[in-house]
Amino acid sequence: MKKLLFTLLMLVVAVSANADGLGRLARKYKKYDGAVYAASIDELDKLKGNSNASVTAKAEAEEDDGIKRIVDKMKRRGVRDMRVLSLNDCKFNVKARFATDIENAVPSAYEGFLNFDRNDGRFSIYIQKHNGYIKLLLVMAGDDNCGFVEIESDNEILNSLLNFD
């Protein structure tokens, strides 16, 4: 019995040690009031009603929620998956802690591509290259926009812009 418990404990520790840093960060911050986390492209409808994430579309002279249309379009254009953590509606102290924590949460497989630092926050883009597809990580750490968006894509246009096949 002790061997079984020890084995299970070791398995949990091993899985935790190898867990995705962004996933750990999302689990930590999604519990705060105002935080929204969509773990996949199919969960993006969780962003409805979140400030700065509203999407509407005109369809046959009627306005409707455009998130489903956007998701369908992204899938047709080569977006395999994505996840989003939005802290836009959280308190200032939560956003400030996130700005510090995100530095250590970006997986080492990502390469820095673009970084803007301003008085009101930071915006960074990271790229991870795989065979035939890429992952883009957009990080926003500021007073208004705060969170991350990770996009996995096999979009030929993005691949050609970044010069790999």
Short mmCIF file of N, CA, C and O in Angstrom, two decimals, residues 21-69:
data_model
loop_
_atom_site.label_atom_id
_atom_site.label_comp_id
_atom_site.label_asym_id
_atom_site.label_seq_id
_atom_site.Cartn_x
_atom_site.Cartn_y
_atom_site.Cartn_z
N GLY A 21 3.99 26.24 -17.83
CA GLY A 21 4.04 27.43 -16.99
C GLY A 21 2.85 28.35 -17.22
O GLY A 21 2.35 28.97 -16.28
N LEU A 22 2.38 28.45 -18.46
CA LEU A 22 1.21 29.28 -18.74
C LEU A 22 -0.04 28.66 -18.14
O LEU A 22 -0.92 29.37 -17.67
N GLY A 23 -0.12 27.33 -18.14
CA GLY A 23 -1.26 26.65 -17.53
C GLY A 23 -1.30 26.89 -16.03
O GLY A 23 -2.36 27.14 -15.46
N ARG A 24 -0.14 26.82 -15.39
CA ARG A 24 -0.07 27.10 -13.95
C ARG A 24 -0.48 28.54 -13.67
O ARG A 24 -1.21 28.82 -12.72
N LEU A 25 0.00 29.45 -14.50
CA LEU A 25 -0.34 30.86 -14.33
C LEU A 25 -1.85 31.07 -14.49
O LEU A 25 -2.47 31.79 -13.71
N ALA A 26 -2.44 30.42 -15.49
CA ALA A 26 -3.88 30.55 -15.72
C ALA A 26 -4.67 30.00 -14.53
O ALA A 26 -5.64 30.62 -14.09
N ARG A 27 -4.25 28.85 -14.01
CA ARG A 27 -4.94 28.28 -12.84
C ARG A 27 -4.86 29.22 -11.64
O ARG A 27 -5.81 29.33 -10.87
N LYS A 28 -3.75 29.91 -11.49
CA LYS A 28 -3.57 30.82 -10.37
C LYS A 28 -4.47 32.05 -10.50
O LYS A 28 -5.09 32.48 -9.52
N TYR A 29 -4.57 32.61 -11.70
CA TYR A 29 -5.25 33.89 -11.88
C TYR A 29 -6.71 33.79 -12.27
O TYR A 29 -7.47 34.75 -12.08
N LYS A 30 -7.16 32.67 -12.79
CA LYS A 30 -8.56 32.60 -13.25
C LYS A 30 -9.56 32.64 -12.10
O LYS A 30 -10.73 32.89 -12.32
N LYS A 31 -9.10 32.47 -10.88
CA LYS A 31 -9.99 32.49 -9.72
C LYS A 31 -10.34 33.91 -9.25
O LYS A 31 -11.26 34.09 -8.47
N TYR A 32 -9.63 34.92 -9.73
CA TYR A 32 -9.88 36.29 -9.29
C TYR A 32 -11.13 36.86 -9.96
O TYR A 32 -11.44 36.53 -11.11
N ASP A 33 -11.83 37.73 -9.22
CA ASP A 33 -13.00 38.41 -9.77
C ASP A 33 -12.59 39.20 -11.01
O ASP A 33 -11.61 39.95 -10.98
N GLY A 34 -13.34 39.03 -12.07
CA GLY A 34 -13.07 39.74 -13.32
C GLY A 34 -12.18 38.98 -14.28
O GLY A 34 -12.05 39.37 -15.44
N ALA A 35 -11.57 37.89 -13.84
CA ALA A 35 -10.69 37.10 -14.72
C ALA A 35 -11.53 36.15 -15.57
O ALA A 35 -12.55 35.63 -15.12
N VAL A 36 -11.09 35.95 -16.80
CA VAL A 36 -11.75 35.01 -17.71
C VAL A 36 -10.67 34.17 -18.37
O VAL A 36 -9.69 34.71 -18.88
N TYR A 37 -10.86 32.85 -18.34
CA TYR A 37 -9.89 31.93 -18.97
C TYR A 37 -10.62 31.01 -19.93
O TYR A 37 -11.58 30.34 -19.56
N ALA A 38 -10.18 31.00 -21.16
CA ALA A 38 -10.67 30.07 -22.18
C ALA A 38 -9.50 29.16 -22.53
O ALA A 38 -8.50 29.60 -23.07
N ALA A 39 -9.63 27.88 -22.18
CA ALA A 39 -8.53 26.92 -22.33
C ALA A 39 -8.38 26.40 -23.74
O ALA A 39 -7.40 25.74 -24.06
N SER A 40 -9.35 26.68 -24.61
CA SER A 40 -9.26 26.22 -25.99
C SER A 40 -10.05 27.16 -26.89
O SER A 40 -10.84 27.99 -26.41
N ILE A 41 -9.88 27.00 -28.17
CA ILE A 41 -10.59 27.84 -29.13
C ILE A 41 -12.10 27.67 -29.01
O ILE A 41 -12.87 28.59 -29.24
N ASP A 42 -12.53 26.48 -28.61
CA ASP A 42 -13.96 26.21 -28.48
C ASP A 42 -14.57 26.84 -27.23
O ASP A 42 -15.79 26.86 -27.08
N GLU A 43 -13.75 27.38 -26.33
CA GLU A 43 -14.25 28.02 -25.12
C GLU A 43 -14.21 29.54 -25.20
O GLU A 43 -14.48 30.22 -24.20
N LEU A 44 -13.92 30.09 -26.36
CA LEU A 44 -13.79 31.55 -26.48
C LEU A 44 -15.08 32.29 -26.17
O LEU A 44 -15.05 33.48 -25.86
N ASP A 45 -16.21 31.60 -26.21
CA ASP A 45 -17.46 32.27 -25.88
C ASP A 45 -17.51 32.71 -24.41
O ASP A 45 -18.34 33.53 -24.03
N LYS A 46 -16.58 32.22 -23.60
CA LYS A 46 -16.48 32.69 -22.20
C LYS A 46 -16.13 34.17 -22.14
O LYS A 46 -16.35 34.82 -21.13
N LEU A 47 -15.57 34.70 -23.21
CA LEU A 47 -15.16 36.09 -23.23
C LEU A 47 -16.33 37.06 -23.42
O LEU A 47 -16.15 38.27 -23.31
N LYS A 48 -17.52 36.54 -23.70
CA LYS A 48 -18.69 37.41 -23.88
C LYS A 48 -18.88 38.27 -22.64
O LYS A 48 -18.84 37.78 -21.52
N GLY A 49 -19.06 39.55 -22.85
CA GLY A 49 -19.30 40.45 -21.74
C GLY A 49 -18.04 40.97 -21.08
O GLY A 49 -18.10 41.87 -20.26
N ASN A 50 -16.87 40.44 -21.44
CA ASN A 50 -15.62 40.90 -20.87
C ASN A 50 -15.23 42.20 -21.57
O ASN A 50 -15.32 42.30 -22.78
N SER A 51 -14.79 43.20 -20.80
CA SER A 51 -14.43 44.46 -21.43
C SER A 51 -13.28 44.24 -22.40
O SER A 51 -12.41 43.41 -22.18
N ASN A 52 -13.27 44.97 -23.48
CA ASN A 52 -12.26 44.89 -24.54
C ASN A 52 -12.26 43.56 -25.29
O ASN A 52 -11.34 43.27 -26.02
N ALA A 53 -13.27 42.72 -25.10
CA ALA A 53 -13.32 41.45 -25.80
C ALA A 53 -14.65 41.24 -26.48
O ALA A 53 -15.01 40.15 -26.84
N SER A 54 -15.41 42.29 -26.65
CA SER A 54 -16.73 42.19 -27.24
C SER A 54 -16.61 42.13 -28.76
O SER A 54 -15.86 42.88 -29.37
N VAL A 55 -17.37 41.23 -29.35
CA VAL A 55 -17.38 41.08 -30.80
C VAL A 55 -18.82 41.02 -31.26
O VAL A 55 -19.61 40.24 -30.75
N THR A 56 -19.18 41.88 -32.20
CA THR A 56 -20.50 41.80 -32.81
C THR A 56 -20.32 41.76 -34.31
O THR A 56 -19.35 42.27 -34.85
N ALA A 57 -21.27 41.14 -34.98
CA ALA A 57 -21.20 41.03 -36.44
C ALA A 57 -22.56 41.35 -37.01
O ALA A 57 -23.58 41.06 -36.41
N LYS A 58 -22.58 41.96 -38.18
CA LYS A 58 -23.83 42.22 -38.89
C LYS A 58 -24.12 41.03 -39.77
O LYS A 58 -23.29 40.61 -40.56
N ALA A 59 -25.30 40.47 -39.62
CA ALA A 59 -25.72 39.34 -40.44
C ALA A 59 -27.16 39.59 -40.88
O ALA A 59 -28.07 39.62 -40.06
N GLU A 60 -27.33 39.78 -42.15
CA GLU A 60 -28.66 39.98 -42.72
C GLU A 60 -29.42 41.06 -41.95
O GLU A 60 -30.53 40.85 -41.47
N ALA A 61 -28.79 42.22 -41.79
CA ALA A 61 -29.36 43.40 -41.16
C ALA A 61 -29.64 43.22 -39.67
O ALA A 61 -30.31 44.03 -39.07
N GLU A 62 -29.13 42.16 -39.05
CA GLU A 62 -29.28 41.98 -37.61
C GLU A 62 -27.90 41.88 -36.98
O GLU A 62 -27.01 41.28 -37.54
N GLU A 63 -27.76 42.48 -35.81
CA GLU A 63 -26.51 42.32 -35.08
C GLU A 63 -26.61 41.09 -34.21
O GLU A 63 -27.63 40.83 -33.60
N ASP A 64 -25.54 40.31 -34.18
CA ASP A 64 -25.50 39.16 -33.29
C ASP A 64 -24.10 39.03 -32.72
O ASP A 64 -23.19 39.75 -33.11
N ASP A 65 -23.96 38.14 -31.78
CA ASP A 65 -22.66 37.90 -31.18
C ASP A 65 -21.76 37.25 -32.23
O ASP A 65 -22.10 36.21 -32.76
N GLY A 66 -20.64 37.88 -32.51
CA GLY A 66 -19.79 37.41 -33.58
C GLY A 66 -18.69 36.45 -33.17
O GLY A 66 -17.88 36.06 -34.01
N ILE A 67 -18.62 36.05 -31.90
CA ILE A 67 -17.53 35.19 -31.47
C ILE A 67 -17.55 33.85 -32.21
O ILE A 67 -16.53 33.38 -32.67
N LYS A 68 -18.73 33.25 -32.33
CA LYS A 68 -18.81 31.96 -33.04
C LYS A 68 -18.34 32.10 -34.48
O LYS A 68 -17.61 31.27 -34.99
N ARG A 69 -18.73 33.18 -35.15
CA ARG A 69 -18.29 33.42 -36.53
C ARG A 69 -16.77 33.58 -36.61
O ARG A 69 -16.12 33.06 -37.50
#
